[in-house]
Amino acid sequence: MVKKIEKIFVKTYGCQMNVFDSDRITDSLIDFGIRKVKEPQWSDLILLNTCHIREKAAEKVYSELGRFKKIKRENPEIKIGVIGCVAQAEGQEIMRRAEIVDMVLGPQVYHRLPEIIKRIQDGERVVDTDFTLEDKFEKLEHSKHVKRQPAAFLTVQEGCDKFCSFCVVPYTRGAEASRSPEVLFKEAKELVTSGVRELTLLGQNVNAYQAPRKSGGLLDLAGLIKEICTISDLKRLRFITSHPRDMTIDLIKLFGEEEKLMPYLHLPIQSGSDRILKRMNRGHTVRAYIETIDRLREIRSDIAISSDFIVGFPGETEEDFSLTLDICDKIRYAQAYSFKYSPRAGTPAYERADLPEEIKVKRLMRLQEKLQIHQSQFQTNLVETVQEILIEKHGKFSNQYLGRSPYMNPVVITSREDIIGKIIKVRIVSSNGLSLFGEPVT
Ligand code: SAH
Ligand code: SF4
Ligand code: F3S
């Protein structure tokens, strides 16, 4: 007798796209009689949704699999699947190195899961790393049986054609593909009906979104946002991650026109040196980036800008690095993520001489120190102001709630009423550099 797969445990690494994929998988499997459990040992199927962006990604997966091996020893009927970007990059190699693995699936075949789960249930080992042309999410529908959090993600675009010289994403996620506007509108509506008040549109290059409409013509991200904002119970909208090359005038203008579009933009620059940007194949200059930010600020002076940075890229001199520090002083980021360059096999930069680790570590520390000062200042500037906060969930203590400002700052609030899902006016009373603390204005 084969053991039927009825309980699934999913562990997720990596970006919001992976988080969205994992949620959508567990969500859609409900309709196939499979429910999510909180511990791997309670499940019939363990899925590891993996990320390949920086070093030791694959090694982390193998060590995690080592831990699952113990669980499988105690309960040999548990099946194990590796999905996501490491699965795409390693494929068959995972099966060879880890015999406990029953399936390896790349990010573009998740809609085949119901059928693949049946096959592994019958004892087959399955590897599928196709880049299909179908929209996986159309077959991996949101279940109607799940209560949603007030803030949710919706993937509108996937993949990347930019080929930055350091990055694995074009190889793990495939070519840029945009989802149909009609399907997205329907899904956004369903999410709002089930309680969502803030949507974040997701894409590896979300502002490269471009898709044909049924009624004719092409719709870009600005057009898509306008349509989604017509859903009346949707109160807020954001989008992430944008590429500086695809920041169109229409999209910039929207920050001054569409009230529901929040004043926050994640626009990664990676480096403040044109020489390095060129070697990274980013396709824009520092000047063009600054012009974009200037335009945005003319239209929406309070807009919060965030970025990603890579320090210690091959060939980065002290002079190049100081230009990165300069751009931070110029833009004054509200928030930022920064990483040491990590050579990735298969990318063009992999062949170039890597800088010594000590240099990378020191530069990262110097950059993070500066970014932290600006982030704290941005938060401090909000103290004593009144902000509209969307309350997302309960905090650690009773009567405590967690929400977000229009600028994405986490805000801690105390209230006797149940305010989850509401947008309330809050006086910000203090900041600890990471979170803000506030009181509802009565
Ligand atoms: N599409 C987005 C980024 C996706 S990857 C963009 O173009 O900005 C998220 C971040 O990881 C990147 O912005 C970059 O800062 C970082 N990253 C990607 N590859 C890296 C590498 N090889 N080493 C270090 N950081 C890297
Ligand atoms: Fe990677 Fe560059 Fe594409 Fe971003 S734009 S996903 S950094 S290749
Ligand atoms: Fe990682 Fe893949 Fe996202 S490599 S960052 S999970 S697209």
Tab-separated table of N, CA and C in Angstrom, residues 100-228:
chain	number	residue	atom	x	y	z
A	100	ILE	N	18.281	10.712	-0.484
A	100	ILE	CA	16.987	10.824	0.192
A	100	ILE	C	15.999	11.702	-0.587
A	101	VAL	N	16.499	12.391	-1.605
A	101	VAL	CA	15.619	13.326	-2.332
A	101	VAL	C	14.756	12.584	-3.355
A	102	ASP	N	13.443	12.880	-3.337
A	102	ASP	CA	12.503	12.220	-4.242
A	102	ASP	C	12.158	13.081	-5.443
A	103	MET	N	12.291	14.405	-5.282
A	103	MET	CA	12.033	15.231	-6.464
A	103	MET	C	12.844	16.521	-6.442
A	104	VAL	N	13.179	16.988	-7.654
A	104	VAL	CA	13.913	18.240	-7.839
A	104	VAL	C	13.153	19.025	-8.900
A	105	LEU	N	12.605	20.192	-8.500
A	105	LEU	CA	11.795	20.966	-9.448
A	105	LEU	C	12.283	22.401	-9.553
A	106	GLY	N	12.462	22.879	-10.776
A	106	GLY	CA	12.817	24.281	-11.009
A	106	GLY	C	11.592	25.171	-10.820
A	107	PRO	N	11.828	26.500	-10.734
A	107	PRO	CA	10.737	27.431	-10.404
A	107	PRO	C	9.617	27.534	-11.445
A	108	GLN	N	9.841	27.036	-12.663
A	108	GLN	CA	8.794	27.237	-13.684
A	108	GLN	C	7.909	26.024	-13.933
A	109	VAL	N	7.940	25.026	-13.043
A	109	VAL	CA	7.108	23.826	-13.293
A	109	VAL	C	6.193	23.480	-12.118
A	110	TYR	N	5.987	24.446	-11.214
A	110	TYR	CA	5.216	24.109	-10.009
A	110	TYR	C	3.769	23.701	-10.292
A	111	HIS	N	3.236	24.165	-11.427
A	111	HIS	CA	1.860	23.779	-11.758
A	111	HIS	C	1.755	22.281	-12.029
A	112	ARG	N	2.897	21.618	-12.230
A	112	ARG	CA	2.857	20.164	-12.461
A	112	ARG	C	2.874	19.386	-11.150
A	113	LEU	N	2.940	20.122	-10.021
A	113	LEU	CA	3.091	19.452	-8.724
A	113	LEU	C	2.037	18.383	-8.403
A	114	PRO	N	0.735	18.663	-8.620
A	114	PRO	CA	-0.249	17.632	-8.275
A	114	PRO	C	0.059	16.289	-8.944
A	115	GLU	N	0.465	16.355	-10.227
A	115	GLU	CA	0.768	15.131	-10.970
A	115	GLU	C	2.104	14.529	-10.474
A	116	ILE	N	3.084	15.399	-10.220
A	116	ILE	CA	4.396	14.896	-9.778
A	116	ILE	C	4.292	14.281	-8.380
A	117	ILE	N	3.450	14.875	-7.533
A	117	ILE	CA	3.272	14.316	-6.180
A	117	ILE	C	2.738	12.881	-6.276
A	118	LYS	N	1.815	12.651	-7.213
A	118	LYS	CA	1.294	11.275	-7.402
A	118	LYS	C	2.419	10.334	-7.803
A	119	ARG	N	3.288	10.818	-8.687
A	119	ARG	CA	4.371	9.941	-9.161
A	119	ARG	C	5.339	9.598	-8.038
A	120	ILE	N	5.694	10.592	-7.209
A	120	ILE	CA	6.645	10.260	-6.129
A	120	ILE	C	5.964	9.406	-5.051
A	121	GLN	N	4.655	9.605	-4.920
A	121	GLN	CA	3.882	8.768	-3.995
A	121	GLN	C	3.998	7.290	-4.407
A	122	ASP	N	4.067	7.065	-5.720
A	122	ASP	CA	4.196	5.695	-6.235
A	122	ASP	C	5.651	5.225	-6.274
A	123	GLY	N	6.562	6.019	-5.747
A	123	GLY	CA	7.941	5.559	-5.615
A	123	GLY	C	8.908	6.056	-6.677
A	124	GLU	N	8.431	6.880	-7.605
A	124	GLU	CA	9.320	7.396	-8.651
A	124	GLU	C	10.191	8.525	-8.100
A	125	ARG	N	11.378	8.756	-8.677
A	125	ARG	CA	12.176	9.946	-8.348
A	125	ARG	C	12.094	10.861	-9.569
A	126	VAL	N	11.705	12.121	-9.356
A	126	VAL	CA	11.405	13.011	-10.492
A	126	VAL	C	12.308	14.245	-10.494
A	127	VAL	N	12.928	14.515	-11.646
A	127	VAL	CA	13.652	15.773	-11.842
A	127	VAL	C	12.969	16.522	-12.980
A	128	ASP	N	12.569	17.776	-12.740
A	128	ASP	CA	11.945	18.570	-13.798
A	128	ASP	C	12.432	20.010	-13.673
A	129	THR	N	13.282	20.411	-14.631
A	129	THR	CA	13.813	21.784	-14.608
A	129	THR	C	13.514	22.497	-15.930
A	130	ASP	N	12.382	22.169	-16.518
A	130	ASP	CA	11.971	22.824	-17.772
A	130	ASP	C	11.710	24.309	-17.554
A	131	PHE	N	11.890	25.084	-18.625
A	131	PHE	CA	11.370	26.450	-18.632
A	131	PHE	C	10.114	26.396	-19.491
A	132	THR	N	8.966	26.286	-18.863
A	132	THR	CA	7.738	26.162	-19.651
A	132	THR	C	7.245	27.556	-20.044
A	133	LEU	N	6.421	27.601	-21.064
A	133	LEU	CA	5.887	28.897	-21.486
A	133	LEU	C	4.545	29.191	-20.832
A	134	GLU	N	4.000	28.174	-20.144
A	134	GLU	CA	2.690	28.383	-19.500
A	134	GLU	C	2.853	29.265	-18.265
A	135	ASP	N	1.745	29.879	-17.827
A	135	ASP	CA	1.738	30.632	-16.576
A	135	ASP	C	1.428	29.637	-15.455
A	136	LYS	N	2.469	29.304	-14.683
A	136	LYS	CA	2.284	28.270	-13.647
A	136	LYS	C	1.177	28.639	-12.660
A	137	PHE	N	1.016	29.950	-12.396
A	137	PHE	CA	0.061	30.368	-11.375
A	137	PHE	C	-1.392	30.220	-11.817
A	138	GLU	N	-1.609	30.159	-13.146
A	138	GLU	CA	-2.997	29.997	-13.587
A	138	GLU	C	-3.526	28.643	-13.175
A	139	LYS	N	-2.618	27.659	-13.080
A	139	LYS	CA	-3.064	26.323	-12.669
A	139	LYS	C	-2.866	26.130	-11.170
A	140	LEU	N	-2.107	27.034	-10.573
A	140	LEU	CA	-1.811	26.938	-9.139
A	140	LEU	C	-2.648	28.033	-8.470
A	141	GLU	N	-3.966	27.820	-8.473
A	141	GLU	CA	-4.845	28.918	-8.049
A	141	GLU	C	-4.838	29.178	-6.557
A	142	HIS	N	-5.080	30.434	-6.190
A	142	HIS	CA	-5.307	30.780	-4.787
A	142	HIS	C	-6.499	29.991	-4.286
A	143	SER	N	-6.374	29.367	-3.149
A	143	SER	CA	-7.533	28.656	-2.611
A	143	SER	C	-8.538	29.675	-2.085
A	144	LYS	N	-9.815	29.314	-2.153
A	144	LYS	CA	-10.848	30.223	-1.633
A	144	LYS	C	-10.983	30.036	-0.116
A	145	HIS	N	-10.262	29.048	0.418
A	145	HIS	CA	-10.495	28.675	1.814
A	145	HIS	C	-9.481	29.262	2.791
A	146	VAL	N	-8.700	30.219	2.346
A	146	VAL	CA	-7.672	30.760	3.227
A	146	VAL	C	-7.999	32.204	3.594
A	147	LYS	N	-7.884	32.502	4.906
A	147	LYS	CA	-8.087	33.883	5.314
A	147	LYS	C	-6.768	34.624	5.092
A	148	ARG	N	-6.815	35.774	4.448
A	148	ARG	CA	-5.575	36.475	4.084
A	148	ARG	C	-5.170	37.512	5.112
A	149	GLN	N	-3.877	37.755	5.167
A	149	GLN	CA	-3.332	38.861	5.965
A	149	GLN	C	-3.664	40.167	5.236
A	150	PRO	N	-3.674	41.300	5.935
A	150	PRO	CA	-3.998	42.576	5.272
A	150	PRO	C	-3.009	42.968	4.164
A	151	ALA	N	-1.741	42.532	4.276
A	151	ALA	CA	-0.767	42.877	3.233
A	151	ALA	C	-0.333	41.602	2.519
A	152	ALA	N	-0.432	41.604	1.191
A	152	ALA	CA	-0.090	40.387	0.440
A	152	ALA	C	0.735	40.723	-0.794
A	153	PHE	N	1.399	39.698	-1.318
A	153	PHE	CA	2.177	39.826	-2.550
A	153	PHE	C	1.395	39.248	-3.718
A	154	LEU	N	1.719	39.738	-4.901
A	154	LEU	CA	1.174	39.134	-6.119
A	154	LEU	C	2.255	39.211	-7.199
A	155	THR	N	2.708	38.036	-7.658
A	155	THR	CA	3.728	38.021	-8.712
A	155	THR	C	3.095	38.415	-10.042
A	156	VAL	N	3.658	39.449	-10.673
A	156	VAL	CA	3.119	39.895	-11.964
A	156	VAL	C	4.103	39.614	-13.104
A	157	GLN	N	5.383	39.446	-12.731
A	157	GLN	CA	6.424	39.290	-13.743
A	157	GLN	C	7.479	38.389	-13.149
A	158	GLU	N	8.110	37.591	-13.988
A	158	GLU	CA	9.177	36.731	-13.482
A	158	GLU	C	10.309	36.659	-14.479
A	159	GLY	N	11.511	36.331	-13.992
A	159	GLY	CA	12.646	36.135	-14.882
A	159	GLY	C	13.357	37.429	-15.214
A	160	CYS	N	14.504	37.290	-15.876
A	160	CYS	CA	15.328	38.461	-16.140
A	160	CYS	C	16.121	38.312	-17.421
A	161	ASP	N	16.122	39.387	-18.237
A	161	ASP	CA	16.910	39.406	-19.483
A	161	ASP	C	18.092	40.357	-19.368
A	162	LYS	N	18.390	40.856	-18.156
A	162	LYS	CA	19.400	41.901	-18.034
A	162	LYS	C	20.828	41.351	-17.977
A	163	PHE	N	20.994	40.183	-17.461
A	163	PHE	CA	22.313	39.546	-17.383
A	163	PHE	C	23.388	40.430	-16.772
A	164	CYS	N	23.149	40.941	-15.584
A	164	CYS	CA	24.216	41.606	-14.835
A	164	CYS	C	25.320	40.565	-14.659
A	165	SER	N	26.583	41.006	-14.736
A	165	SER	CA	27.661	40.023	-14.864
A	165	SER	C	27.883	39.180	-13.610
A	166	PHE	N	27.238	39.570	-12.474
A	166	PHE	CA	27.447	38.835	-11.220
A	166	PHE	C	26.308	37.890	-10.882
A	167	CYS	N	25.216	37.910	-11.650
A	167	CYS	CA	23.944	37.401	-11.126
A	167	CYS	C	23.457	36.098	-11.771
A	168	VAL	N	22.948	35.207	-10.936
A	168	VAL	CA	22.467	33.898	-11.417
A	168	VAL	C	20.998	33.908	-11.859
A	169	VAL	N	20.275	34.975	-11.504
A	169	VAL	CA	18.821	34.947	-11.696
A	169	VAL	C	18.379	34.645	-13.147
A	170	PRO	N	19.017	35.260	-14.176
A	170	PRO	CA	18.565	34.931	-15.535
A	170	PRO	C	18.680	33.431	-15.854
A	171	TYR	N	19.604	32.746	-15.160
A	171	TYR	CA	19.781	31.315	-15.426
A	171	TYR	C	18.839	30.454	-14.576
A	172	THR	N	18.482	30.949	-13.371
A	172	THR	CA	17.638	30.121	-12.512
A	172	THR	C	16.149	30.382	-12.726
A	173	ARG	N	15.798	31.610	-13.110
A	173	ARG	CA	14.381	31.935	-13.280
A	173	ARG	C	13.961	32.002	-14.733
A	174	GLY	N	14.943	32.055	-15.634
A	174	GLY	CA	14.621	32.115	-17.058
A	174	GLY	C	14.357	33.523	-17.550
A	175	ALA	N	13.835	33.603	-18.778
A	175	ALA	CA	13.644	34.890	-19.453
A	175	ALA	C	12.483	35.673	-18.836
A	176	GLU	N	12.506	37.002	-19.059
A	176	GLU	CA	11.431	37.862	-18.554
A	176	GLU	C	10.088	37.425	-19.137
A	177	ALA	N	9.119	37.254	-18.264
A	177	ALA	CA	7.770	36.913	-18.715
A	177	ALA	C	6.774	37.641	-17.836
A	178	SER	N	5.770	38.257	-18.463
A	178	SER	CA	4.762	39.009	-17.719
A	178	SER	C	3.444	38.263	-17.752
A	179	ARG	N	2.721	38.287	-16.651
A	179	ARG	CA	1.444	37.577	-16.567
A	179	ARG	C	0.309	38.416	-17.163
A	180	SER	N	-0.717	37.734	-17.606
A	180	SER	CA	-1.806	38.429	-18.301
A	180	SER	C	-2.524	39.424	-17.384
A	181	PRO	N	-2.781	40.657	-17.874
A	181	PRO	CA	-3.433	41.661	-17.031
A	181	PRO	C	-4.823	41.237	-16.567
A	182	GLU	N	-5.563	40.529	-17.415
A	182	GLU	CA	-6.926	40.121	-17.031
A	182	GLU	C	-6.869	39.130	-15.863
A	183	VAL	N	-5.905	38.200	-15.951
A	183	VAL	CA	-5.771	37.211	-14.873
A	183	VAL	C	-5.323	37.917	-13.584
A	184	LEU	N	-4.400	38.854	-13.720
A	184	LEU	CA	-3.902	39.558	-12.534
A	184	LEU	C	-5.002	40.378	-11.871
A	185	PHE	N	-5.828	41.020	-12.685
A	185	PHE	CA	-6.919	41.817	-12.134
A	185	PHE	C	-7.877	40.921	-11.351
A	186	LYS	N	-8.164	39.764	-11.921
A	186	LYS	CA	-9.072	38.807	-11.267
A	186	LYS	C	-8.452	38.339	-9.941
A	187	GLU	N	-7.170	38.009	-9.967
A	187	GLU	CA	-6.515	37.527	-8.740
A	187	GLU	C	-6.435	38.623	-7.684
A	188	ALA	N	-6.147	39.847	-8.124
A	188	ALA	CA	-6.064	40.960	-7.169
A	188	ALA	C	-7.422	41.150	-6.510
A	189	LYS	N	-8.473	41.057	-7.305
A	189	LYS	CA	-9.834	41.214	-6.771
A	189	LYS	C	-10.160	40.146	-5.746
A	190	GLU	N	-9.772	38.909	-6.071
A	190	GLU	CA	-10.022	37.803	-5.138
A	190	GLU	C	-9.285	38.032	-3.820
A	191	LEU	N	-8.060	38.496	-3.918
A	191	LEU	CA	-7.277	38.737	-2.697
A	191	LEU	C	-7.933	39.821	-1.845
A	192	VAL	N	-8.380	40.870	-2.504
A	192	VAL	CA	-9.011	41.972	-1.767
A	192	VAL	C	-10.320	41.485	-1.125
A	193	THR	N	-11.081	40.686	-1.863
A	193	THR	CA	-12.318	40.136	-1.307
A	193	THR	C	-12.033	39.291	-0.060
A	194	SER	N	-10.882	38.600	-0.052
A	194	SER	CA	-10.598	37.764	1.122
A	194	SER	C	-9.786	38.517	2.185
A	195	GLY	N	-9.794	39.837	2.152
A	195	GLY	CA	-9.253	40.595	3.286
A	195	GLY	C	-7.999	41.417	3.032
A	196	VAL	N	-7.395	41.305	1.852
A	196	VAL	CA	-6.154	42.046	1.594
A	196	VAL	C	-6.454	43.545	1.385
A	197	ARG	N	-5.665	44.409	2.001
A	197	ARG	CA	-5.834	45.858	1.847
A	197	ARG	C	-4.633	46.503	1.162
A	198	GLU	N	-3.484	45.827	1.236
A	198	GLU	CA	-2.282	46.350	0.576
A	198	GLU	C	-1.674	45.244	-0.278
A	199	LEU	N	-1.436	45.567	-1.556
A	199	LEU	CA	-0.825	44.582	-2.449
A	199	LEU	C	0.555	45.055	-2.854
A	200	THR	N	1.519	44.136	-2.856
A	200	THR	CA	2.832	44.434	-3.414
A	200	THR	C	3.005	43.596	-4.665
A	201	LEU	N	3.105	44.262	-5.805
A	201	LEU	CA	3.292	43.549	-7.065
A	201	LEU	C	4.748	43.139	-7.162
A	202	LEU	N	4.969	41.863	-7.439
A	202	LEU	CA	6.333	41.326	-7.430
A	202	LEU	C	6.835	41.015	-8.824
A	203	GLY	N	8.142	41.214	-9.005
A	203	GLY	CA	8.800	40.775	-10.229
A	203	GLY	C	10.297	40.925	-10.060
A	204	GLN	N	11.081	40.059	-10.684
A	204	GLN	CA	12.544	40.230	-10.621
A	204	GLN	C	12.928	41.559	-11.271
A	205	ASN	N	12.153	41.939	-12.267
A	205	ASN	CA	12.283	43.253	-12.921
A	205	ASN	C	10.882	43.763	-13.114
A	206	VAL	N	10.248	44.115	-12.032
A	206	VAL	CA	8.809	44.337	-12.070
A	206	VAL	C	8.439	45.468	-13.029
A	207	ASN	N	9.334	46.473	-13.142
A	207	ASN	CA	8.975	47.597	-14.014
A	207	ASN	C	9.264	47.321	-15.490
A	208	ALA	N	9.744	46.107	-15.804
A	208	ALA	CA	9.846	45.692	-17.208
A	208	ALA	C	8.536	45.016	-17.637
A	209	TYR	N	7.547	45.002	-16.712
A	209	TYR	CA	6.270	44.354	-17.016
A	209	TYR	C	5.700	44.887	-18.325
A	210	GLN	N	5.308	43.985	-19.189
A	210	GLN	CA	4.653	44.381	-20.432
A	210	GLN	C	3.869	43.192	-20.968
A	211	ALA	N	2.577	43.365	-21.128
A	211	ALA	CA	1.774	42.231	-21.577
A	211	ALA	C	0.622	42.702	-22.454
A	212	PRO	N	0.227	41.851	-23.428
A	212	PRO	CA	-0.886	42.226	-24.295
A	212	PRO	C	-2.217	42.157	-23.547
A	213	ARG	N	-3.091	43.109	-23.862
A	213	ARG	CA	-4.445	43.041	-23.297
A	213	ARG	C	-5.343	42.354	-24.304
A	214	LYS	N	-6.392	41.761	-23.770
A	214	LYS	CA	-7.351	41.079	-24.654
A	214	LYS	C	-7.984	42.088	-25.617
A	215	SER	N	-8.214	43.317	-25.094
A	215	SER	CA	-8.873	44.326	-25.927
A	215	SER	C	-7.914	44.987	-26.921
A	216	GLY	N	-6.662	44.542	-26.944
A	216	GLY	CA	-5.680	45.076	-27.886
A	216	GLY	C	-4.659	45.975	-27.210
A	217	GLY	N	-3.501	46.053	-27.803
A	217	GLY	CA	-2.435	46.905	-27.277
A	217	GLY	C	-1.676	46.268	-26.126
A	218	LEU	N	-0.596	46.951	-25.745
A	218	LEU	CA	0.240	46.433	-24.665
A	218	LEU	C	0.024	47.237	-23.391
A	219	LEU	N	0.097	46.572	-22.262
A	219	LEU	CA	-0.039	47.261	-20.988
A	219	LEU	C	1.316	47.213	-20.288
A	220	ASP	N	1.776	48.373	-19.785
A	220	ASP	CA	3.025	48.360	-19.015
A	220	ASP	C	2.684	48.408	-17.522
A	221	LEU	N	3.724	48.518	-16.670
A	221	LEU	CA	3.458	48.452	-15.230
A	221	LEU	C	2.583	49.619	-14.774
A	222	ALA	N	2.846	50.817	-15.322
A	222	ALA	CA	2.037	51.976	-14.918
A	222	ALA	C	0.562	51.715	-15.224
A	223	GLY	N	0.304	51.156	-16.404
A	223	GLY	CA	-1.077	50.848	-16.795
A	223	GLY	C	-1.692	49.790	-15.898
A	224	LEU	N	-0.910	48.774	-15.587
A	224	LEU	CA	-1.410	47.696	-14.731
A	224	LEU	C	-1.762	48.232	-13.339
A	225	ILE	N	-0.892	49.095	-12.798
A	225	ILE	CA	-1.135	49.663	-11.468
A	225	ILE	C	-2.440	50.459	-11.471
A	226	LYS	N	-2.621	51.271	-12.518
A	226	LYS	CA	-3.847	52.074	-12.592
A	226	LYS	C	-5.068	51.178	-12.557
A	227	GLU	N	-5.016	50.083	-13.303
A	227	GLU	CA	-6.189	49.179	-13.331
A	227	GLU	C	-6.419	48.535	-11.979
A	228	ILE	N	-5.355	48.061	-11.363
A	228	ILE	CA	-5.534	47.360	-10.084
A	228	ILE	C	-6.025	48.336	-9.010
